[in-house]
Coordinates of C-alpha atoms and ligand atoms in Angstrom, one line a residue:
M11 CA -25.0 21.5 -14.4
K12 CA -22.0 23.5 -13.1
D13 CA -20.1 22.3 -16.1
T14 CA -22.8 23.6 -18.4
I15 CA -22.8 27.0 -16.7
R16 CA -19.0 27.1 -16.9
Q17 CA -19.2 26.5 -20.6
L18 CA -21.8 29.2 -21.0
I19 CA -19.7 31.7 -19.1
Q20 CA -16.7 30.7 -21.2
Q21 CA -18.7 31.4 -24.4
A22 CA -19.7 34.8 -23.0
L23 CA -16.1 35.6 -22.2
T24 CA -15.0 34.7 -25.7
R25 CA -17.7 37.0 -27.1
L26 CA -16.7 39.9 -24.9
T27 CA -13.0 39.4 -25.8
E28 CA -13.9 39.5 -29.5
D29 CA -15.9 42.6 -28.9
G30 CA -12.9 44.2 -27.2
V31 CA -14.6 44.5 -23.8
L32 CA -12.1 42.1 -22.3
P33 CA -8.4 42.1 -23.1
A34 CA -7.2 39.1 -25.0
G35 CA -5.2 36.3 -23.3
L36 CA -7.2 36.0 -20.1
T37 CA -7.7 32.4 -18.9
P38 CA -9.5 32.7 -15.6
A39 CA -10.5 29.6 -13.6
I40 CA -14.3 30.0 -13.8
Q41 CA -15.9 29.2 -10.4
V42 CA -19.5 28.1 -10.1
E43 CA -20.9 27.3 -6.7
N44 CA -24.2 25.9 -5.4
S45 CA -26.3 28.7 -3.9
K46 CA -27.0 28.4 -0.2
D47 CA -30.3 30.3 -0.4
K48 CA -32.8 29.2 -3.0
S49 CA -34.1 32.7 -3.4
H50 CA -30.8 33.6 -4.9
G51 CA -31.1 30.9 -7.6
D52 CA -29.4 27.5 -7.8
F53 CA -25.8 28.4 -8.8
A54 CA -23.6 31.5 -8.5
S55 CA -20.4 32.7 -10.1
N56 CA -18.0 35.5 -9.0
I57 CA -16.5 35.8 -12.5
A58 CA -17.5 39.4 -13.0
M59 CA -15.7 40.4 -9.8
M60 CA -12.6 38.4 -10.8
L61 CA -12.4 40.1 -14.2
A62 CA -13.6 43.6 -13.4
K63 CA -10.1 44.9 -13.0
P64 CA -8.6 43.7 -16.3
A65 CA -11.8 44.8 -18.0
G66 CA -11.5 48.3 -16.5
L67 CA -15.2 48.1 -15.4
K68 CA -17.2 48.0 -12.2
P69 CA -18.1 44.4 -11.4
R70 CA -21.8 45.0 -11.8
E71 CA -21.2 46.7 -15.2
L72 CA -19.2 43.7 -16.4
A73 CA -21.9 41.4 -15.0
E74 CA -24.5 43.1 -17.1
K75 CA -22.4 42.7 -20.2
L76 CA -21.8 39.1 -19.4
I77 CA -25.5 38.4 -19.0
A78 CA -26.1 40.0 -22.4
A79 CA -23.5 37.8 -24.0
L80 CA -24.6 34.5 -22.3
P81 CA -26.0 32.1 -24.9
A82 CA -29.5 30.9 -24.1
N83 CA -29.8 27.5 -22.6
P84 CA -32.9 25.4 -21.9
S85 CA -31.7 24.4 -18.4
I86 CA -31.4 28.0 -17.2
S87 CA -34.6 29.9 -16.6
K88 CA -33.0 33.2 -15.7
V89 CA -29.7 34.9 -14.6
E90 CA -29.6 37.8 -12.2
I91 CA -27.0 40.1 -10.7
A92 CA -26.7 40.1 -7.0
G93 CA -24.7 42.0 -4.4
P94 CA -21.3 43.3 -5.5
G95 CA -21.6 41.5 -8.9
F96 CA -22.4 37.9 -8.5
L97 CA -24.2 36.1 -11.3
N98 CA -27.0 34.0 -10.0
F99 CA -28.3 31.2 -12.2
F100 CA -31.8 29.8 -11.8
Q101 CA -32.3 26.3 -13.0
N102 CA -35.3 25.6 -15.2
S103 CA -37.5 23.1 -13.3
D104 CA -38.7 21.3 -16.5
A105 CA -35.1 20.7 -17.5
L106 CA -34.4 19.6 -13.9
A107 CA -37.3 17.2 -14.0
Q108 CA -36.2 15.8 -17.3
R109 CA -32.7 15.2 -15.9
L110 CA -34.2 13.3 -12.9
Q111 CA -36.4 11.4 -15.2
K112 CA -33.3 10.1 -16.9
A113 CA -31.7 9.3 -13.6
L114 CA -34.7 7.2 -12.7
A115 CA -34.3 5.2 -15.8
D116 CA -30.7 4.5 -15.0
E117 CA -29.2 1.9 -12.6
R118 CA -26.4 4.4 -11.8
L119 CA -29.0 7.1 -11.0
G120 CA -27.6 9.3 -13.8
V121 CA -24.0 9.4 -12.3
R122 CA -21.5 9.2 -15.1
K123 CA -18.3 7.2 -14.9
H124 CA -15.1 9.1 -14.9
G125 CA -14.1 10.2 -18.4
D126 CA -10.6 8.8 -18.3
L127 CA -10.3 5.8 -16.1
Q128 CA -7.6 6.0 -13.4
R129 CA -5.7 3.3 -11.7
V130 CA -5.9 4.1 -8.0
V131 CA -4.1 2.2 -5.3
V132 CA -5.7 2.7 -1.9
D133 CA -3.5 1.9 1.1
L134 CA -5.8 1.2 4.0
S135 CA -6.2 -0.5 7.3
S136 CA -2.5 -1.6 7.5
P137 CA -2.4 -2.7 11.1
N138 CA 0.7 -4.0 12.8
L139 CA 0.4 -7.7 13.2
A140 CA 1.4 -9.7 16.3
K141 CA -1.1 -7.6 18.2
E142 CA -4.8 -7.6 17.7
M143 CA -6.3 -4.8 15.7
H144 CA -7.4 -2.0 18.0
V145 CA -9.5 1.2 17.6
G146 CA -6.6 3.1 16.1
H147 CA -7.0 1.0 12.9
L148 CA -10.7 1.6 12.6
R149 CA -10.5 5.0 10.9
S150 CA -8.1 3.9 8.2
T151 CA -10.2 0.8 7.5
I152 CA -13.6 2.5 7.3
I153 CA -12.6 5.7 5.6
G154 CA -10.4 4.0 3.1
D155 CA -13.1 1.4 2.3
A156 CA -15.7 4.1 1.7
V157 CA -13.4 6.2 -0.6
A158 CA -12.4 3.0 -2.5
R159 CA -16.1 2.2 -3.0
V160 CA -16.8 5.6 -4.4
L161 CA -13.8 5.5 -6.7
E162 CA -15.0 2.1 -8.0
F163 CA -18.5 3.4 -8.6
L164 CA -17.1 6.2 -10.6
G165 CA -15.3 3.7 -12.8
D166 CA -11.7 3.8 -11.5
A167 CA -9.7 0.6 -11.3
V168 CA -9.0 0.4 -7.6
T169 CA -6.4 -1.8 -6.0
R170 CA -6.6 -2.1 -2.2
Q171 CA -3.3 -2.6 -0.5
N172 CA -3.3 -3.6 3.1
H173 CA 0.3 -2.7 4.1
V174 CA 0.3 -4.7 7.3
G175 CA 3.2 -4.3 9.7
D176 CA 4.3 -7.9 9.5
W177 CA 8.1 -7.5 9.9
G178 CA 9.6 -5.8 12.9
T179 CA 11.3 -6.0 16.2
Q180 CA 8.0 -7.0 17.9
F181 CA 8.4 -10.5 16.5
G182 CA 11.7 -11.1 18.3
M183 CA 9.8 -10.6 21.5
L184 CA 7.1 -13.0 20.6
L185 CA 9.6 -15.6 19.5
A186 CA 11.5 -15.3 22.7
H187 CA 8.3 -15.7 24.7
L188 CA 7.3 -18.7 22.7
E189 CA 10.7 -20.2 23.3
E190 CA 10.2 -19.8 27.1
N191 CA 6.7 -21.3 27.1
P192 CA 6.7 -23.9 24.3
A193 CA 3.9 -26.0 25.9
S194 CA 1.3 -23.3 26.3
A195 CA 2.0 -21.9 22.9
E196 CA -1.1 -22.9 21.0
S197 CA -3.6 -22.1 23.7
E198 CA -2.0 -18.7 24.4
L199 CA -1.9 -17.8 20.8
A200 CA -5.6 -18.0 20.7
D201 CA -5.5 -14.7 22.6
L202 CA -2.8 -12.9 20.7
E203 CA -3.3 -9.7 22.6
Q204 CA -2.7 -11.5 25.9
F205 CA 0.4 -13.2 24.4
Y206 CA 1.8 -9.9 23.1
R207 CA 1.3 -8.3 26.5
A208 CA 3.0 -11.1 28.4
A209 CA 5.9 -10.9 26.0
K210 CA 6.2 -7.2 26.3
K211 CA 6.2 -7.5 30.1
R212 CA 9.1 -10.0 29.9
F213 CA 10.9 -7.7 27.5
D214 CA 10.6 -4.8 29.8
E215 CA 11.5 -6.6 33.0
S216 CA 14.4 -8.9 31.9
E217 CA 17.6 -7.8 30.2
A218 CA 18.4 -11.3 29.2
F219 CA 15.0 -11.8 27.6
A220 CA 15.4 -8.5 25.7
D221 CA 18.8 -9.7 24.4
R222 CA 17.4 -13.0 23.3
A223 CA 14.5 -11.2 21.6
R224 CA 17.0 -9.0 19.6
Q225 CA 19.0 -12.1 18.7
L226 CA 15.9 -13.8 17.4
V227 CA 15.1 -10.8 15.2
V228 CA 18.5 -11.1 13.6
K229 CA 17.9 -14.8 13.1
L230 CA 14.5 -14.2 11.6
Q231 CA 15.9 -11.6 9.3
A232 CA 18.6 -13.9 8.2
G233 CA 15.9 -16.4 7.2
E234 CA 16.4 -19.0 9.9
A235 CA 13.9 -21.7 9.1
E236 CA 12.3 -22.3 12.5
C237 CA 12.0 -18.6 13.2
L238 CA 10.4 -18.1 9.9
R239 CA 7.9 -20.9 10.5
L240 CA 6.9 -19.4 13.9
W241 CA 6.7 -15.9 12.4
Q242 CA 4.4 -17.2 9.8
R243 CA 2.2 -18.8 12.4
F244 CA 1.9 -15.5 14.4
N245 CA 0.9 -13.7 11.2
E246 CA -1.7 -16.3 10.3
V247 CA -3.3 -16.0 13.7
S248 CA -3.1 -12.3 13.6
L249 CA -4.5 -12.0 10.1
S250 CA -7.4 -14.2 10.8
H251 CA -8.4 -11.8 13.6
C252 CA -8.2 -9.0 11.2
Q253 CA -10.3 -10.8 8.7
E254 CA -12.9 -11.4 11.3
V255 CA -13.0 -7.7 12.1
Y256 CA -13.3 -6.8 8.4
E257 CA -16.2 -9.2 8.0
R258 CA -18.0 -7.8 11.0
L259 CA -17.5 -4.3 9.7
G260 CA -18.7 -5.2 6.2
V261 CA -15.5 -3.8 4.8
R262 CA -14.3 -5.0 1.4
L263 CA -10.9 -6.4 2.3
T264 CA -9.8 -9.9 1.7
P265 CA -6.5 -11.8 2.2
D266 CA -5.7 -11.0 -1.5
D267 CA -5.4 -7.3 -0.6
I268 CA -2.6 -7.9 1.8
R269 CA 0.8 -6.9 0.8
G270 CA 2.6 -6.4 4.0
E271 CA 6.0 -4.9 4.8
S272 CA 7.7 -8.2 4.5
A273 CA 6.7 -8.5 0.8
Y274 CA 9.3 -5.8 0.1
N275 CA 12.2 -7.3 2.1
D276 CA 14.1 -8.5 -1.0
E277 CA 13.9 -5.1 -2.6
L278 CA 15.3 -3.1 0.3
P279 CA 19.0 -3.4 -0.5
G280 CA 18.2 -2.4 -4.0
I281 CA 16.4 0.7 -2.8
V282 CA 19.4 1.8 -0.8
Q283 CA 21.8 1.1 -3.7
A284 CA 19.6 3.1 -6.0
L285 CA 19.7 6.1 -3.7
R286 CA 23.5 5.7 -3.4
D287 CA 23.8 5.5 -7.2
K288 CA 21.8 8.7 -7.5
G289 CA 24.2 10.4 -5.1
L290 CA 21.4 11.0 -2.6
L291 CA 22.9 9.1 0.4
T292 CA 24.8 10.6 3.2
E293 CA 26.2 8.6 6.1
S294 CA 25.4 10.0 9.5
D295 CA 26.6 8.2 12.7
G296 CA 26.9 5.0 10.6
A297 CA 23.3 5.3 9.3
Q298 CA 22.4 5.8 5.6
C299 CA 20.3 8.9 5.2
V300 CA 18.8 11.1 2.6
F301 CA 18.9 14.8 3.7
L302 CA 16.1 16.9 2.3
D303 CA 16.7 20.6 2.1
E304 CA 13.1 21.5 2.2
F305 CA 12.5 19.8 5.5
R306 CA 14.3 21.3 8.5
N307 CA 14.2 21.0 12.2
A308 CA 13.7 23.8 14.7
E309 CA 17.4 24.7 14.5
G310 CA 17.2 25.0 10.7
N311 CA 19.1 21.9 9.9
P312 CA 17.9 19.6 7.2
L313 CA 16.0 16.5 8.4
P314 CA 17.1 13.1 7.3
V315 CA 15.1 10.2 6.0
I316 CA 17.0 7.3 7.4
V317 CA 16.9 4.3 5.1
Q318 CA 19.4 2.0 6.8
K319 CA 20.5 1.8 10.4
A320 CA 24.1 1.6 11.5
G321 CA 23.7 -2.1 12.2
G322 CA 22.4 -2.7 8.6
G323 CA 18.7 -3.0 9.4
Y324 CA 16.1 -1.3 7.2
L325 CA 13.3 1.0 8.4
Y326 CA 9.6 1.8 7.9
A327 CA 10.6 4.5 5.4
T328 CA 12.8 2.1 3.3
T329 CA 9.8 -0.2 3.0
D330 CA 7.5 2.6 2.0
L331 CA 9.9 3.6 -0.7
A332 CA 9.9 0.1 -2.1
A333 CA 6.1 0.0 -1.9
M334 CA 5.8 3.3 -3.8
R335 CA 8.1 2.0 -6.5
Y336 CA 5.9 -1.2 -6.8
R337 CA 2.7 0.8 -6.8
S338 CA 3.8 3.2 -9.5
R339 CA 5.9 0.9 -11.7
V340 CA 4.3 -2.5 -11.3
L341 CA 0.7 -1.6 -10.5
E342 CA 1.0 1.5 -12.8
A343 CA -1.0 3.6 -10.4
D344 CA -2.1 7.1 -11.4
R345 CA -2.9 7.9 -7.8
V346 CA -1.8 6.3 -4.6
L347 CA -4.0 7.3 -1.6
Y348 CA -2.6 6.6 1.9
F349 CA -5.2 6.5 4.6
V350 CA -2.9 6.8 7.5
D351 CA -3.0 8.7 10.8
Q352 CA -2.3 12.4 10.4
R353 CA 0.6 12.1 12.8
Q354 CA 2.5 10.4 10.0
A355 CA 2.1 13.5 7.8
L356 CA 5.8 14.4 7.9
H357 CA 6.9 10.9 7.2
F358 CA 4.8 10.8 4.0
Q359 CA 5.9 14.3 2.9
M360 CA 9.5 13.2 3.2
V361 CA 9.3 9.8 1.7
F362 CA 7.2 11.2 -1.2
A363 CA 9.9 13.7 -1.8
V364 CA 12.7 11.1 -1.7
A365 CA 10.7 8.8 -4.0
R366 CA 10.3 11.6 -6.6
R367 CA 13.9 12.6 -6.4
A368 CA 15.1 9.1 -6.8
G369 CA 12.8 8.4 -9.7
F370 CA 11.1 5.5 -7.9
V371 CA 7.7 6.8 -9.0
R372 CA 6.6 7.8 -12.5
E373 CA 5.9 11.4 -13.2
G374 CA 2.2 10.6 -13.7
T375 CA 1.7 9.0 -10.3
D376 CA 0.1 11.3 -7.7
L377 CA 0.9 10.4 -4.1
E378 CA -1.6 11.6 -1.6
H379 CA -1.6 11.2 2.1
M380 CA -5.2 11.1 3.3
G381 CA -4.4 11.7 6.9
F382 CA -7.0 11.5 9.7
G383 CA -7.2 12.7 13.3
T384 CA -7.2 10.7 16.5
M385 CA -10.2 8.9 17.8
N386 CA -10.7 10.0 21.4
G387 CA -13.0 8.8 24.1
A388 CA -16.2 10.6 25.1
D389 CA -14.0 12.6 27.5
G390 CA -11.9 14.0 24.7
R391 CA -8.8 12.0 25.7
P392 CA -7.3 9.2 23.7
F393 CA -9.6 6.2 23.6
K394 CA -8.7 3.7 26.3
T395 CA -10.3 1.1 28.4
R396 CA -11.2 2.0 32.0
D397 CA -7.9 0.5 33.2
G398 CA -6.0 2.5 30.6
G399 CA -5.5 -0.4 28.1
T400 CA -6.1 -0.3 24.3
V401 CA -9.6 -1.1 23.3
K402 CA -10.0 -4.1 21.1
L403 CA -12.0 -3.5 18.1
I404 CA -14.0 -6.6 18.3
D405 CA -15.2 -5.7 21.8
L406 CA -16.2 -2.2 20.6
L407 CA -18.3 -3.7 17.9
D408 CA -19.9 -6.1 20.3
E409 CA -20.9 -3.3 22.5
A410 CA -22.3 -1.3 19.6
E411 CA -24.5 -4.1 18.6
Q412 CA -25.7 -4.8 22.1
R413 CA -26.6 -1.2 22.6
A414 CA -28.4 -1.0 19.3
Y415 CA -30.3 -4.2 20.2
A416 CA -31.5 -2.7 23.4
L417 CA -32.5 0.4 21.6
V418 CA -34.4 -1.2 18.8
K419 CA -36.1 -3.7 21.1
G420 CA -37.3 -0.8 23.3
K421 CA -38.9 0.8 20.2
N422 CA -40.3 -2.4 18.7
P423 CA -40.6 -5.1 21.4
E424 CA -42.9 -7.2 19.1
L425 CA -40.3 -7.8 16.4
P426 CA -39.2 -11.4 16.0
E427 CA -35.8 -12.1 17.6
D428 CA -33.8 -12.8 14.4
E429 CA -35.1 -9.6 12.7
L430 CA -34.2 -7.7 15.9
R431 CA -30.7 -9.1 15.7
G432 CA -30.4 -8.1 12.0
I433 CA -31.5 -4.6 12.7
A434 CA -29.2 -4.3 15.7
R435 CA -26.3 -5.4 13.5
A436 CA -27.0 -2.8 10.8
V437 CA -27.7 -0.1 13.3
G438 CA -24.9 -0.8 15.7
I439 CA -22.1 -1.4 13.1
G440 CA -23.6 1.3 10.9
A441 CA -23.5 3.8 13.8
V442 CA -19.8 3.1 14.5
K443 CA -18.9 3.5 10.8
Y444 CA -21.1 6.5 10.1
A445 CA -19.9 8.4 13.2
D446 CA -16.4 8.1 11.9
L447 CA -17.2 8.8 8.2
S448 CA -19.4 11.9 8.9
K449 CA -16.6 13.8 10.6
H450 CA -14.1 15.8 8.7
R451 CA -11.3 13.4 8.1
T452 CA -8.4 15.4 9.5
S453 CA -10.1 16.5 12.8
D454 CA -9.9 14.4 15.9
Y455 CA -13.2 13.1 17.1
S456 CA -14.8 11.8 20.2
F457 CA -16.2 8.3 20.1
N458 CA -19.6 8.5 21.8
F459 CA -22.1 5.6 21.8
E460 CA -25.0 7.8 22.9
L461 CA -24.5 10.3 20.1
M462 CA -23.8 7.9 17.4
L463 CA -26.9 5.8 18.2
S464 CA -29.2 8.7 18.4
F465 CA -32.2 8.8 16.0
E466 CA -31.7 12.5 15.7
G467 CA -29.0 14.5 13.9
N468 CA -26.5 13.3 11.3
T469 CA -26.3 9.7 12.5
A470 CA -26.6 6.2 11.0
P471 CA -29.9 5.5 12.8
Y472 CA -31.5 8.7 11.4
L473 CA -30.4 7.9 7.9
L474 CA -31.3 4.3 8.0
Y475 CA -34.7 5.3 9.4
A476 CA -35.1 7.9 6.7
Y477 CA -34.6 5.2 4.1
T478 CA -37.2 2.9 5.7
R479 CA -39.7 5.7 5.6
V480 CA -39.3 5.9 1.8
A481 CA -39.4 2.1 1.6
S482 CA -42.6 1.9 3.6
V483 CA -44.5 4.1 1.1
F484 CA -43.7 1.6 -1.6
R485 CA -44.4 -1.4 0.6
K486 CA -47.9 0.0 1.2
L487 CA -48.2 0.3 -2.6
G488 CA -46.9 -3.2 -3.1
K489 CA -44.3 -1.9 -5.6
S490 CA -40.5 -1.7 -5.7
L491 CA -38.6 1.6 -5.9
E492 CA -37.5 0.6 -9.4
A493 CA -41.0 -0.1 -10.7
I494 CA -42.4 3.4 -10.8
D495 CA -43.0 5.3 -14.0
G496 CA -44.9 8.3 -15.2
D497 CA -44.1 12.0 -15.6
L498 CA -42.1 14.0 -13.1
V499 CA -43.5 17.5 -12.7
L500 CA -41.9 19.8 -10.1
E501 CA -44.5 22.1 -8.6
A502 CA -44.2 22.8 -4.9
E503 CA -41.2 24.5 -3.4
Q504 CA -40.3 21.4 -1.4
E505 CA -40.4 19.3 -4.6
Q506 CA -38.0 21.7 -6.3
A507 CA -35.6 21.9 -3.4
L508 CA -35.5 18.1 -3.1
A509 CA -35.1 17.7 -6.9
A510 CA -32.3 20.2 -7.1
R511 CA -30.4 18.3 -4.3
L512 CA -31.0 14.9 -5.9
A513 CA -29.5 16.2 -9.1
Q514 CA -26.2 16.9 -7.2
F515 CA -25.5 13.2 -6.3
G516 CA -22.8 12.8 -9.0
E517 CA -21.1 16.0 -8.2
V518 CA -20.9 15.1 -4.5
L519 CA -19.4 11.7 -5.4
G520 CA -16.8 13.4 -7.6
N521 CA -15.8 15.5 -4.7
V522 CA -15.5 12.5 -2.3
A523 CA -13.3 10.8 -4.9
E524 CA -11.1 13.8 -5.5
K525 CA -10.6 14.8 -1.9
G526 CA -10.9 11.5 -0.1
Q527 CA -13.5 13.0 2.2
P528 CA -16.5 10.8 2.8
H529 CA -18.1 13.3 5.2
L530 CA -19.2 15.2 2.1
L531 CA -21.4 12.3 1.1
C532 CA -22.7 12.0 4.7
A533 CA -23.6 15.6 4.8
Y534 CA -25.3 15.3 1.4
L535 CA -27.4 12.3 2.5
Y536 CA -28.3 14.0 5.7
D537 CA -29.5 17.0 3.8
L538 CA -31.4 14.9 1.4
A539 CA -33.2 13.1 4.2
G540 CA -34.2 16.5 5.7
L541 CA -35.5 17.7 2.4
F542 CA -37.4 14.5 1.9
S543 CA -39.0 15.1 5.3
S544 CA -40.3 18.5 4.4
F545 CA -41.5 17.2 1.0
Y546 CA -43.2 14.3 2.7
E547 CA -45.0 16.6 5.2
N548 CA -46.1 19.2 2.7
C549 CA -46.8 17.2 -0.4
P550 CA -49.1 14.2 0.3
I551 CA -48.0 11.2 -1.8
L552 CA -50.5 8.4 -1.5
A553 CA -53.2 11.0 -0.6
A554 CA -52.3 13.4 -3.5
D555 CA -55.3 15.1 -5.1
T556 CA -54.8 13.8 -8.7
P557 CA -53.3 10.6 -10.0
A558 CA -50.7 12.5 -12.0
R559 CA -49.5 14.3 -8.9
Q560 CA -49.4 11.1 -7.0
Q561 CA -47.3 9.5 -9.8
S562 CA -44.9 12.4 -9.9
R563 CA -44.4 12.4 -6.2
L564 CA -43.8 8.7 -6.2
L565 CA -41.1 9.2 -8.7
L566 CA -39.4 11.8 -6.5
A567 CA -39.7 9.6 -3.5
A568 CA -38.3 6.6 -5.4
L569 CA -35.3 8.5 -6.6
T570 CA -34.7 9.8 -3.0
G571 CA -34.9 6.2 -1.7
R572 CA -32.6 4.9 -4.3
T573 CA -30.1 7.7 -3.8
L574 CA -30.1 7.2 -0.1
R575 CA -29.6 3.4 -0.5
Q576 CA -26.8 3.9 -3.1
G577 CA -25.2 6.5 -1.0
L578 CA -25.3 4.4 2.2
E579 CA -23.9 1.5 0.3
L580 CA -21.0 3.5 -0.9
L581 CA -20.3 4.5 2.7
G582 CA -20.3 0.8 3.5
L583 CA -23.6 0.8 5.5
E584 CA -26.1 -2.0 5.3
T585 CA -29.6 -0.6 4.7
L586 CA -32.8 -2.1 6.1
E587 CA -36.3 -2.2 4.6
R588 CA -37.9 -1.7 7.9
M589 CA -36.8 -1.1 11.5
Ligands
LIG15 N1 1.4 -0.1 10.0 C1 1.4 1.3 10.1 C2 0.9 1.7 11.4 O1 0.1 1.1 12.1 C3 0.6 1.9 9.0 C4 1.0 1.7 7.6 C5 0.5 2.7 6.7 N2 0.9 2.5 5.3 C6 2.1 2.8 4.9 N3 2.3 2.5 3.6 N4 3.0 3.3 5.6 O2 1.4 2.8 11.9

């Protein structure tokens, strides 16, 4: 709809230019927004205010001329001038009803695929192995998965890349610890977290142990067979823990999506050589650096991206450069989205700049850091266990399900046990995911079980429940949401409001895809659920006064249900038919 309005305005501008009202050569970006208040129409544009100056007119005068020059369109019932010169567009409800009728007949709910397909690489999850995944990896995994799903739905070719940290000094520590305790190895490995902590403790307390650990890293990097074998073993154990978490979370990540840091090992010397050949390298204290003029420290000196240490070792940045080259040149990505902690923002700005300068990425590849804030505890401080340790993700998910179980059982004690378990899973896991997704990506947020499991407010339980309410209407009727036909007629105010919002689904998904901000979809679904509630209270469905009205309201309810279900699925939430 906004596109249509933009085109209409463009045509009016062309006419006014031909008539000499507007000077030739203006190419304004025409902005059309959704109106907040329905009494001001459905859409608004500030174009008259933008162009008043070059036209030499008062904004309201230009607005009048624009309205006169706007071609008629069946979707628009009227256009009004408001305030200092806004153009307010009112949508024709018959045209809106027709649009929704088409959406109802479409599996994709009328959402068009992207015009030109893009190849998008999504870098997500990417935990460091050798430790178990902890809450810090939750956000990247959940947000990245939701955005990937939306991109796929819109028709993009998405490649998920789990850039796991599988190559680093931590492995020397583990190898040294294993060497000290060969007998207990297998049993201790079962609890990798424990094993890691024990190794770390030895590393911190014993100089000799630390030396041995460093020696073993060198051996590992030189490709010593036994070291490699054990390293592989650590990774297998660690990755199987990750996979368990992904499955629990219902996140679409498989072993095929893993391309860890070690996959780029062989390319690192070539990356450094390429930078040298381009004349970008400077040696500083024996380390190989690229200095970037546009990034400076507090004293005003250029900051380096270090790509090789004095001892010859490569760094996180070097691997990222190799990964960028692979993603742009081999995977031929049009966009690469990095779902990584906001605290790495400078790292990404800098390696993006180096990659561009060195020509590692094609001109046509967009590199976008989709940073996110820190997950804090309910007290607003970084999320920790009571004794100050890191919280294991799997424990967190267990607790979420247990709490959801108690909650649901309290409400429905008569439900059979296995159904209760199923509901507890959808609600518990859904609550953890939704709480994360519904926050603005870049802000920090407080993890709070009580809030996320509340049936009120913008939460998973509220939305899952809203969907079951729609589903129950159709259950009573003995029909599926897909099996409803008839004519949609928008009469009541609540019907109009719900319909107008339903028609925005595609636009919202487009914004999520463009900005990598799933909270926009959450806010939309929450709003939709609220509009459905007022519709449901004010417009009886099964008790409607005429069969035609009943049919029309059923159509509206069916589309709401299907939109909620599709939206929740794109967020990675499991929906329930009843709860
Ligand atoms: N393993 C890193 C960490 O936990 C995140 C990697 C993100 N992806 C990347 N291409 N750098 O901090």
